Amino acid sequence: MKNLIILGAGTAGTIMASHLRKKLAKSDWTITMVDRATHHDYQPGYLFMPFGIYSADDVRRPMKRTVPHGIDFRETDVDRIDAEANRVLLPDGTALPYDVLIIATGVHPAPDQVEGMVNGDWRKNVHEFYTFEGAQALAGRLKSWQGGKLVVHICEMPIKCPVAPLEFCFLADAWLQKQGLRDKTEIIYVTPMSGAFTKPVASGILGKLLDEKRISVVHDFAIARVDAEKKAIVSWDEKEVSYDLLVTVPPNMGAEMIERSGLGDELNYVPTDKHTLQSKAHPNIFVIGDATDCPTSKAGSVAHFEAEVLTENILHFIAGEPLRSRFDGHANCFIESGHGKAFLLDFNYDQEPVTGTFPLPAVGPMKLLGESRLNHLGKMAFKWIYWNVLLPGLPIPFIGHQMSRLGKNIPPQDLKTAA
Amino acid sequence: MPTKNLAGTPVDTNDEGYLVNRSQWNKDVAAALAAEEGITLTDGHWKVLDFIDADFKEKGAVPGMRRMNKVGNIPTKDLYALFPDGPIKKAAKISGYPKPVSCV
């Protein structure tokens, strides 16, 4: 009997468990999945909780409903990975030996990495919406909002779902209008980047949208500390932005267990081959989702596309074959722009997001980098797809792990260089 | 592609002034690039430039702020004091490496 262990039962880990249980005979392989969480959260739903669009029940399910059949699930923390001895050590001293290990431990917001962020005002006037507790606390705070300075802020890149802070601005703008509080609220978007987004074409279009919605932007702002007394964020070059309500995205760190195991970089991300998803240090350790250091978005869509590649490569690895399947960095993100509309981005390592139609040329039906109601419906339908199609590892029609150039308005000069 | 003369050496740069061919870089070129930014290089600056050089050769990328702190043992405060307004971009330029790509 051989052992395959998956660390982390989030989006990436659960999809891998679904795929591999179908591919690996139960008579030959035990698949163990380890996670300390008692619930599985639909993380894209956190964004909607502060505005009362989603409730706790929309985003949270007990783990026993999402762990696939035939998986040995262990609800526990992990002490560390002993990669030299091919085993995972649990806090109670148990050692779990493995033949193949998949690290899917994700990233988490680490507000303690910024001086003064976790102060007396934390979860009162200083909030984040990347955790269930954070999104819930922020929903409570918004209920008593009477107007003032709302600062939406990114500490440092990379972050999980890099479009979410923009979406938060757009949704806040729409929500405030509905409450009759928009004219009493100044919304300021503060980012360490030089523009609204990481990629040039999208950055231009989204920047314009911020402008239209009267959201001012402070760019190139590298936060040094939160000054709770002054209610201001202060940059390393002593610029200050004051707030009445700060909604920040803290630094996104990989699991501390990765650091204890000596397997991570300075952010506890695991150095990973960006095409094969094999860890660079150990051939029988593979990495997927937010836990990798791959230069693409930390997003559920990426985990989903990676899972198809990684499943094939693990089968190759077990068979002693070269790892033939290659991940291209494909990411697909809806951007809620408020008032029941949304944008859609589709891109990979080499192709930045551009305008066009998706998933089919001309027909669409969805618009790339353009605002539409259908894009919004796509985003809202995705919750159902997530629970019922994505986690069980079922295919989504027309959308493959390799990004398609069809339907994309790619500038001619870029087409020439494209492989 | 602009070519310019720095410290008596002709160098090729891109539109933003970053060297496109690192083999054209030397310490005098670095001093000239620094002067363009209004910076006079000291030992403190060289500690940063040497770390970027070593790290680029190992990793193939200009290190980010957190890597400078943790692996290079250079505090962010020092980086802002040495290279005001965007220390990573400026230090990358002076060390002859490309502008760091913003993370996704």
Coordinates of C-alpha atoms in Angstrom, one line a residue:
Chain A
M1 CA 0.0 0.0 0.0
K2 CA 1.3 3.4 -0.9
N3 CA 0.5 6.8 0.7
L4 CA -0.3 10.1 -0.9
I5 CA -0.8 12.9 1.5
I6 CA -2.5 16.3 0.7
L7 CA -1.8 19.1 3.2
G8 CA -4.7 21.5 3.1
A9 CA -8.3 20.9 2.4
G10 CA -9.1 24.2 0.7
T11 CA -9.9 24.7 -3.0
A12 CA -6.7 23.2 -4.4
G13 CA -6.4 20.3 -1.9
T14 CA -10.0 19.3 -2.2
I15 CA -10.0 19.3 -6.1
M16 CA -6.8 17.3 -6.0
A17 CA -8.4 14.8 -3.7
S18 CA -11.4 14.5 -6.0
H19 CA -9.3 14.0 -9.1
L20 CA -6.8 11.6 -7.6
R21 CA -9.3 9.4 -5.8
K22 CA -10.8 8.7 -9.2
K23 CA -7.4 7.9 -10.8
L24 CA -5.6 5.9 -8.1
A25 CA -6.9 2.5 -7.2
K26 CA -8.0 2.2 -3.6
S27 CA -6.3 -1.2 -3.4
D28 CA -2.9 0.5 -4.1
W29 CA -3.1 4.0 -2.7
T30 CA -4.3 5.6 0.5
I31 CA -5.0 9.2 0.1
T32 CA -4.9 11.3 3.3
M33 CA -5.9 14.9 3.5
V34 CA -4.9 17.0 6.6
D35 CA -6.4 20.3 7.6
R36 CA -7.1 21.9 11.0
A37 CA -10.2 23.6 9.8
T38 CA -13.7 22.3 10.7
H39 CA -15.3 24.1 7.8
H40 CA -14.6 24.7 4.1
D41 CA -15.3 28.3 3.0
Y42 CA -16.2 29.6 -0.4
Q43 CA -13.6 32.3 -0.2
P44 CA -14.7 34.4 -3.2
G45 CA -17.9 34.9 -1.1
Y46 CA -16.1 36.8 1.7
L47 CA -16.2 39.9 -0.5
F48 CA -20.0 40.0 -0.5
M49 CA -20.5 39.5 3.2
P50 CA -19.7 43.1 4.4
F51 CA -22.5 44.4 2.2
G52 CA -25.1 41.7 3.3
I53 CA -25.2 40.2 -0.2
Y54 CA -24.0 36.8 1.1
S55 CA -24.7 35.5 4.6
A56 CA -22.4 33.1 6.6
D57 CA -24.4 30.1 5.3
D58 CA -23.6 31.0 1.7
V59 CA -19.9 30.8 2.2
R60 CA -19.4 28.0 4.8
R61 CA -20.0 24.3 4.8
P62 CA -18.9 21.7 7.3
M63 CA -15.7 19.9 6.1
K64 CA -17.4 16.5 6.1
R65 CA -19.6 17.7 3.2
T66 CA -16.7 18.8 1.0
V67 CA -14.1 16.1 1.7
P68 CA -14.5 13.6 -1.2
H69 CA -15.4 9.9 -0.5
G70 CA -12.6 7.5 0.0
I71 CA -10.2 10.1 1.6
D72 CA -8.7 9.6 5.0
F73 CA -9.3 13.1 6.5
R74 CA -7.3 14.2 9.6
E75 CA -8.6 17.3 11.4
T76 CA -5.3 18.5 12.9
D77 CA -2.6 21.0 12.6
V78 CA 0.7 19.9 11.1
D79 CA 4.0 20.4 13.0
R80 CA 6.3 20.0 10.1
I81 CA 7.3 18.1 6.9
D82 CA 10.4 16.0 7.4
A83 CA 11.2 15.9 3.7
E84 CA 14.4 13.9 4.1
A85 CA 12.5 11.1 5.8
N86 CA 9.4 11.4 3.6
R87 CA 7.0 11.9 6.4
V88 CA 4.6 14.5 7.9
L89 CA 4.9 15.1 11.7
L90 CA 1.7 16.0 13.6
P91 CA 1.7 18.0 16.8
D92 CA 0.8 14.9 18.9
G93 CA 4.0 13.2 17.6
T94 CA 2.3 11.0 15.0
A95 CA 4.4 10.5 11.9
L96 CA 2.6 10.1 8.6
P97 CA 4.8 8.5 5.9
Y98 CA 4.3 9.4 2.3
D99 CA 5.4 8.3 -1.2
V100 CA 4.0 11.5 -2.7
L101 CA 3.2 14.7 -0.9
I102 CA 1.0 17.6 -2.2
I103 CA 1.3 20.9 -0.4
A104 CA -1.9 22.9 -0.7
T105 CA -1.7 25.0 2.5
G106 CA -2.5 28.3 0.9
V107 CA -1.7 31.8 2.2
H108 CA -3.3 33.8 5.0
P109 CA -3.5 37.5 5.9
A110 CA -0.7 38.3 8.4
P111 CA -1.7 41.7 9.9
D112 CA 1.0 41.3 12.6
Q113 CA 3.6 41.9 9.9
V114 CA 2.8 45.6 9.8
E115 CA 3.7 47.7 12.8
G116 CA 0.7 48.9 14.8
M117 CA -1.9 47.2 12.6
V118 CA -3.2 44.8 15.3
N119 CA -3.9 47.5 17.8
G120 CA -6.9 48.4 20.0
D121 CA -8.7 49.4 16.8
W122 CA -8.3 46.1 15.0
R123 CA -11.7 44.8 13.9
K124 CA -13.2 48.1 15.1
N125 CA -12.0 50.7 12.7
V126 CA -9.3 48.6 11.1
H127 CA -10.6 45.7 9.1
E128 CA -9.8 43.0 6.5
F129 CA -12.2 40.9 4.5
Y130 CA -10.0 37.9 3.6
T131 CA -11.2 35.7 6.5
F132 CA -14.6 34.6 7.5
E133 CA -14.3 36.4 10.9
G134 CA -12.9 39.6 9.2
A135 CA -15.7 39.8 6.6
Q136 CA -18.3 39.2 9.4
A137 CA -16.8 41.9 11.6
L138 CA -16.7 44.4 8.7
A139 CA -20.4 43.7 8.0
G140 CA -21.1 44.7 11.6
R141 CA -19.0 47.9 11.3
L142 CA -20.7 49.0 8.1
K143 CA -24.1 48.8 9.7
S144 CA -23.2 51.7 11.9
W145 CA -21.4 53.7 9.2
Q146 CA -22.5 57.3 9.0
G147 CA -20.0 58.6 6.5
G148 CA -16.4 59.8 6.6
K149 CA -13.1 58.6 5.1
L150 CA -13.2 55.0 3.9
V151 CA -9.6 53.9 3.0
V152 CA -9.2 50.6 1.0
H153 CA -5.6 49.6 1.2
I154 CA -3.2 46.9 0.0
C155 CA -0.1 46.4 2.2
E156 CA 2.2 44.6 -0.2
M157 CA 2.0 42.3 -3.2
P158 CA 1.4 39.5 -3.9
I159 CA -2.1 39.0 -2.4
K160 CA -4.8 36.4 -2.8
C161 CA -7.3 37.5 -5.5
P162 CA -5.6 40.7 -6.6
V163 CA -8.8 42.2 -8.0
A164 CA -10.7 41.9 -4.7
P165 CA -9.7 45.2 -3.2
L166 CA -10.9 47.0 -6.4
E167 CA -14.1 45.0 -6.3
F168 CA -14.5 46.1 -2.6
C169 CA -14.3 49.7 -3.7
F170 CA -16.9 49.3 -6.5
L171 CA -19.3 47.4 -4.2
A172 CA -18.8 50.0 -1.4
D173 CA -19.6 52.8 -3.9
A174 CA -22.8 51.1 -5.0
W175 CA -23.8 50.1 -1.4
L176 CA -23.2 53.6 -0.1
Q177 CA -25.4 55.1 -2.9
K178 CA -28.2 52.8 -1.8
Q179 CA -27.8 53.8 1.8
G180 CA -27.8 57.5 0.9
L181 CA -24.3 57.8 2.3
R182 CA -22.1 58.1 -0.8
D183 CA -22.0 61.9 -0.7
K184 CA -20.9 61.8 3.0
T185 CA -18.2 59.2 2.2
E186 CA -14.8 59.8 0.7
I187 CA -13.4 56.5 -0.8
I188 CA -9.6 56.4 -1.2
Y189 CA -7.8 53.4 -2.7
V190 CA -4.2 53.1 -1.5
T191 CA -1.9 50.7 -3.3
P192 CA 1.9 49.9 -3.3
M193 CA 1.6 49.5 -7.1
S194 CA 2.0 52.3 -9.6
G195 CA -1.5 51.8 -10.9
A196 CA -4.9 50.2 -10.2
F197 CA -3.8 46.6 -11.2
T198 CA -0.7 44.5 -11.9
K199 CA -1.2 44.3 -15.7
P200 CA -1.1 47.4 -18.0
V201 CA -4.2 47.1 -20.2
A202 CA -6.5 46.1 -17.3
S203 CA -4.8 48.7 -15.0
G204 CA -5.8 51.5 -17.5
I205 CA -9.4 50.4 -17.8
L206 CA -9.9 49.8 -14.1
G207 CA -8.2 53.1 -13.3
K208 CA -10.7 54.9 -15.4
L209 CA -13.5 53.1 -13.7
L210 CA -12.2 54.2 -10.3
D211 CA -12.2 57.8 -11.6
E212 CA -15.7 57.6 -12.9
K213 CA -16.9 56.3 -9.5
R214 CA -15.1 59.2 -7.7
I215 CA -12.7 56.9 -5.9
S216 CA -9.4 58.6 -5.5
V217 CA -6.1 56.6 -5.8
V218 CA -2.9 57.0 -3.8
H219 CA -0.3 54.8 -5.6
D220 CA 3.3 53.8 -4.8
F221 CA 2.4 53.8 -1.1
A222 CA 4.5 51.3 0.9
I223 CA 3.1 51.1 4.4
A224 CA 5.5 51.3 7.3
R225 CA 2.9 51.4 10.1
V226 CA -0.6 52.1 11.3
D227 CA -0.8 55.0 13.7
A228 CA -4.0 54.2 15.6
E229 CA -4.0 57.3 17.7
K230 CA -3.9 59.6 14.6
K231 CA -6.1 57.1 12.7
A232 CA -3.6 57.2 9.8
I233 CA -1.5 54.8 7.7
V234 CA 2.1 56.0 7.3
S235 CA 4.5 55.0 4.5
W236 CA 8.2 54.4 4.8
D237 CA 8.8 57.9 3.2
E238 CA 6.5 59.4 5.9
K239 CA 3.4 60.1 3.7
E240 CA 0.2 59.8 5.7
V241 CA -3.3 58.9 4.7
S242 CA -5.9 59.3 7.5
Y243 CA -9.0 57.2 7.8
D244 CA -12.2 56.8 9.7
L245 CA -12.5 53.2 8.5
L246 CA -9.5 51.3 7.2
V247 CA -10.2 48.2 5.1
T248 CA -6.7 46.8 4.5
V249 CA -5.3 43.7 2.8
P250 CA -2.5 42.5 5.1
P251 CA 0.6 40.8 3.8
N252 CA -0.3 37.3 2.6
M253 CA 2.0 34.7 4.1
G254 CA 2.3 31.0 3.5
A255 CA 1.8 28.6 6.4
E256 CA 4.2 28.8 9.3
M257 CA 4.6 25.1 9.0
I258 CA 6.3 25.6 5.7
E259 CA 8.9 27.8 7.5
R260 CA 9.3 25.2 10.3
S261 CA 10.0 22.6 7.6
G262 CA 12.6 24.8 5.9
L263 CA 10.7 24.6 2.6
G264 CA 9.7 28.2 2.0
D265 CA 11.0 31.5 0.8
E266 CA 10.8 34.8 2.7
L267 CA 6.9 34.8 2.4
N268 CA 6.7 31.0 3.3
Y269 CA 5.8 30.3 -0.3
V270 CA 7.3 27.0 -1.6
P271 CA 9.7 27.4 -4.6
T272 CA 7.9 25.5 -7.4
D273 CA 8.5 24.7 -11.0
K274 CA 5.9 27.0 -12.6
H275 CA 5.1 24.6 -15.4
T276 CA 5.2 21.1 -13.8
L277 CA 4.2 22.2 -10.2
Q278 CA 6.9 19.9 -8.7
S279 CA 8.7 21.5 -5.8
K280 CA 12.2 22.6 -6.7
A281 CA 13.8 20.9 -3.7
H282 CA 12.2 17.4 -3.6
P283 CA 10.9 15.4 -6.6
N284 CA 8.1 13.6 -4.6
I285 CA 6.7 16.9 -3.2
F286 CA 4.3 18.8 -5.4
V287 CA 2.7 22.2 -4.7
I288 CA -0.6 23.8 -5.8
G289 CA -2.7 26.9 -5.4
D290 CA -1.7 29.8 -3.3
A291 CA 1.1 27.9 -1.6
T292 CA 3.4 28.1 -4.6
D293 CA 5.7 30.9 -5.7
C294 CA 4.5 30.7 -9.3
P295 CA 4.2 34.2 -10.9
T296 CA 0.4 34.1 -11.5
S297 CA -2.6 35.1 -9.5
K298 CA -3.3 33.5 -6.1
A299 CA -6.8 32.6 -7.0
G300 CA -9.3 29.7 -7.1
S301 CA -9.4 29.6 -10.8
V302 CA -5.6 29.1 -10.9
A303 CA -5.9 26.3 -8.4
H304 CA -8.6 24.7 -10.5
F305 CA -6.5 24.9 -13.7
E306 CA -3.4 23.7 -11.9
A307 CA -5.3 20.7 -10.6
E308 CA -5.8 19.3 -14.0
V309 CA -2.1 19.6 -14.8
L310 CA -0.9 18.3 -11.5
T311 CA -3.2 15.3 -11.6
E312 CA -1.6 14.3 -14.9
N313 CA 1.9 15.0 -13.6
I314 CA 1.4 12.9 -10.5
L315 CA 0.3 10.0 -12.6
H316 CA 3.4 10.5 -14.7
F317 CA 5.6 10.7 -11.6
I318 CA 4.1 7.5 -10.2
A319 CA 4.6 5.7 -13.5
G320 CA 8.3 6.9 -13.6
E321 CA 7.6 9.0 -16.7
P322 CA 8.7 12.6 -17.4
L323 CA 6.3 15.2 -16.1
R324 CA 4.7 16.1 -19.5
S325 CA 1.8 18.3 -18.5
R326 CA 2.6 22.0 -18.4
F327 CA 0.7 24.8 -16.6
D328 CA 0.6 28.1 -18.5
G329 CA -0.3 30.4 -15.6
H330 CA -4.0 30.5 -16.7
A331 CA -6.2 32.7 -14.4
N332 CA -9.8 33.7 -14.9
C333 CA -11.3 36.4 -12.6
F334 CA -14.6 38.1 -12.5
I335 CA -14.5 41.7 -11.2
E336 CA -17.6 42.9 -9.6
S337 CA -18.1 46.6 -10.6
G338 CA -21.3 47.3 -8.6
H339 CA -24.9 47.8 -9.6
G340 CA -25.3 44.2 -10.8
K341 CA -22.4 44.4 -13.3
A342 CA -19.0 42.8 -13.6
F343 CA -15.8 42.6 -15.7
L344 CA -14.0 39.4 -16.7
L345 CA -10.3 38.9 -17.0
D346 CA -8.6 35.9 -18.6
F347 CA -4.8 35.7 -18.8
N348 CA -1.7 33.6 -18.2
Y349 CA 2.1 33.8 -17.7
D350 CA 2.6 35.4 -21.1
Q351 CA -0.6 37.0 -22.1
E352 CA -1.9 39.9 -20.0
P353 CA -5.7 40.5 -19.8
V354 CA -7.1 42.2 -22.9
T355 CA -10.6 43.0 -24.3
G356 CA -12.6 40.4 -26.2
T357 CA -15.3 37.8 -25.7
F358 CA -15.3 34.6 -23.6
P359 CA -15.2 31.7 -23.8
L360 CA -16.0 31.7 -27.5
P361 CA -14.8 34.2 -30.2
A362 CA -17.5 36.7 -31.2
V363 CA -20.3 34.7 -29.6
G364 CA -19.0 35.2 -26.1
P365 CA -21.4 35.3 -24.3
M366 CA -19.2 37.0 -21.8
K367 CA -17.2 40.2 -22.4
L368 CA -13.5 40.3 -21.5
L369 CA -12.4 43.5 -19.8
G370 CA -15.8 45.1 -20.5
E371 CA -18.6 45.7 -18.0
S372 CA -21.8 43.6 -18.4
R373 CA -24.7 42.2 -16.5
L374 CA -24.0 38.7 -17.8
N375 CA -20.5 38.8 -16.3
H376 CA -22.1 39.5 -13.0
L377 CA -24.5 36.6 -13.4
G378 CA -21.6 34.5 -14.2
K379 CA -19.9 35.5 -11.0
M380 CA -23.0 34.8 -8.9
A381 CA -23.6 31.5 -10.6
F382 CA -20.1 30.5 -9.8
K383 CA -20.9 29.8 -6.1
W384 CA -23.1 26.9 -7.3
I385 CA -20.5 25.8 -9.7
Y386 CA -17.8 25.9 -7.0
W387 CA -19.7 23.6 -4.6
N388 CA -21.2 21.2 -7.2
V389 CA -18.7 21.1 -10.1
L390 CA -15.3 22.5 -9.1
L391 CA -14.7 20.8 -5.7
P392 CA -15.9 17.3 -7.0
G393 CA -13.4 17.7 -9.8
L394 CA -15.9 17.7 -12.7
P395 CA -15.0 19.5 -15.9
I396 CA -16.4 23.0 -16.8
P397 CA -17.5 23.1 -20.4
F398 CA -15.4 25.2 -22.9
I399 CA -12.9 26.3 -20.2
G400 CA -9.6 24.3 -20.3
H401 CA -6.5 24.6 -18.2
Q402 CA -4.7 26.1 -21.2
M403 CA -5.7 29.7 -21.8
S404 CA -7.3 30.2 -25.2
R405 CA -6.2 33.1 -27.4
L406 CA -9.5 32.8 -29.3
G407 CA -11.8 35.8 -28.8
K408 CA -9.1 37.9 -27.4
N409 CA -8.2 41.3 -28.9
I410 CA -4.4 40.8 -28.8
P411 CA -2.3 43.6 -30.2
P412 CA -0.6 42.4 -33.4
Q413 CA 2.9 43.1 -32.1
D414 CA 2.2 40.8 -29.1
L415 CA 0.9 38.0 -31.4
K416 CA 4.1 37.8 -33.2
T417 CA 6.1 37.1 -30.1
A418 CA 3.5 34.8 -28.7
A419 CA 4.5 31.1 -28.8
Chain B
M1 CA 16.9 51.8 -28.0
P2 CA 18.8 54.7 -26.5
T3 CA 22.5 54.5 -26.2
K4 CA 24.3 56.8 -23.8
N5 CA 27.7 57.4 -22.4
L6 CA 28.1 56.7 -18.7
A7 CA 31.5 57.1 -17.0
G8 CA 33.2 56.9 -20.5
T9 CA 31.4 53.6 -21.3
P10 CA 28.6 53.5 -24.0
V11 CA 25.6 51.6 -22.6
D12 CA 22.3 50.6 -24.0
T13 CA 19.2 51.4 -22.0
N14 CA 15.5 51.1 -22.3
D15 CA 13.1 54.1 -22.4
E16 CA 13.1 54.2 -18.6
G17 CA 16.9 54.2 -18.3
Y18 CA 17.4 50.6 -17.2
L19 CA 20.4 48.8 -18.7
V20 CA 19.4 46.2 -21.3
N21 CA 22.8 44.5 -21.3
R22 CA 24.3 43.9 -17.9
S23 CA 27.7 43.1 -19.3
Q24 CA 28.0 46.8 -20.0
W25 CA 27.8 47.5 -16.2
N26 CA 30.7 48.3 -13.9
K27 CA 31.2 50.2 -10.7
D28 CA 31.8 53.5 -12.5
V29 CA 28.6 53.0 -14.5
A30 CA 26.8 52.3 -11.2
A31 CA 28.1 55.6 -9.8
A32 CA 27.0 57.5 -12.9
L33 CA 23.5 55.8 -12.8
A34 CA 23.3 56.8 -9.1
A35 CA 24.3 60.3 -9.8
E36 CA 21.4 60.6 -12.3
E37 CA 19.2 59.7 -9.4
G38 CA 20.9 62.3 -7.2
I39 CA 22.6 59.6 -5.1
T40 CA 26.3 59.4 -4.1
L41 CA 27.2 55.7 -3.5
T42 CA 28.5 54.8 -0.1
D43 CA 29.3 51.4 1.6
G44 CA 25.7 51.3 2.7
H45 CA 24.5 51.5 -0.9
W46 CA 27.0 48.9 -2.0
K47 CA 25.7 46.4 0.6
V48 CA 22.3 46.7 -1.2
L49 CA 23.7 46.6 -4.7
D50 CA 25.9 43.6 -3.9
F51 CA 23.0 41.7 -2.4
I52 CA 20.8 42.4 -5.5
D53 CA 23.7 41.2 -7.7
A54 CA 24.2 38.0 -5.7
D55 CA 20.5 37.3 -5.4
F56 CA 19.8 37.9 -9.1
K57 CA 22.5 35.5 -10.0
E58 CA 21.0 32.9 -7.8
K59 CA 17.3 33.5 -8.4
G60 CA 17.1 35.3 -11.7
A61 CA 15.0 38.1 -10.3
V62 CA 15.5 41.4 -8.4
P63 CA 14.6 40.7 -4.8
G64 CA 11.5 42.2 -3.3
M65 CA 11.4 44.3 -0.1
R66 CA 10.7 41.3 2.2
R67 CA 13.6 39.3 0.7
M68 CA 15.9 42.3 1.2
N69 CA 14.9 42.4 4.9
K70 CA 14.9 38.7 5.6
V71 CA 17.6 37.3 3.4
G72 CA 19.7 40.4 2.8
N73 CA 19.4 41.7 6.4
I74 CA 18.7 45.2 5.1
P75 CA 15.8 46.9 7.0
T76 CA 13.2 48.7 4.9
K77 CA 13.9 51.9 6.8
D78 CA 17.5 51.8 5.6
L79 CA 16.5 51.2 2.0
Y80 CA 14.3 54.3 2.0
A81 CA 17.1 56.3 3.6
L82 CA 19.6 55.1 0.9
F83 CA 17.3 55.1 -2.1
P84 CA 14.4 57.6 -1.5
D85 CA 11.1 57.2 -3.4
G86 CA 10.9 53.6 -4.6
P87 CA 14.1 52.0 -3.3
I88 CA 13.8 48.7 -5.1
K89 CA 13.3 50.3 -8.5
K90 CA 16.1 52.7 -8.0
A91 CA 18.5 50.1 -6.6
A92 CA 17.7 47.7 -9.4
K93 CA 18.5 50.4 -12.0
I94 CA 21.8 51.4 -10.4
S95 CA 22.8 47.7 -10.1
G96 CA 22.2 47.3 -13.8
Y97 CA 19.3 44.9 -13.5
P98 CA 15.8 45.2 -15.1
K99 CA 13.0 47.1 -13.4
P100 CA 11.3 44.6 -11.0
V101 CA 8.0 43.3 -12.4
S102 CA 5.1 44.0 -10.2
C103 CA 3.8 40.8 -8.7
V104 CA 0.6 39.4 -10.0

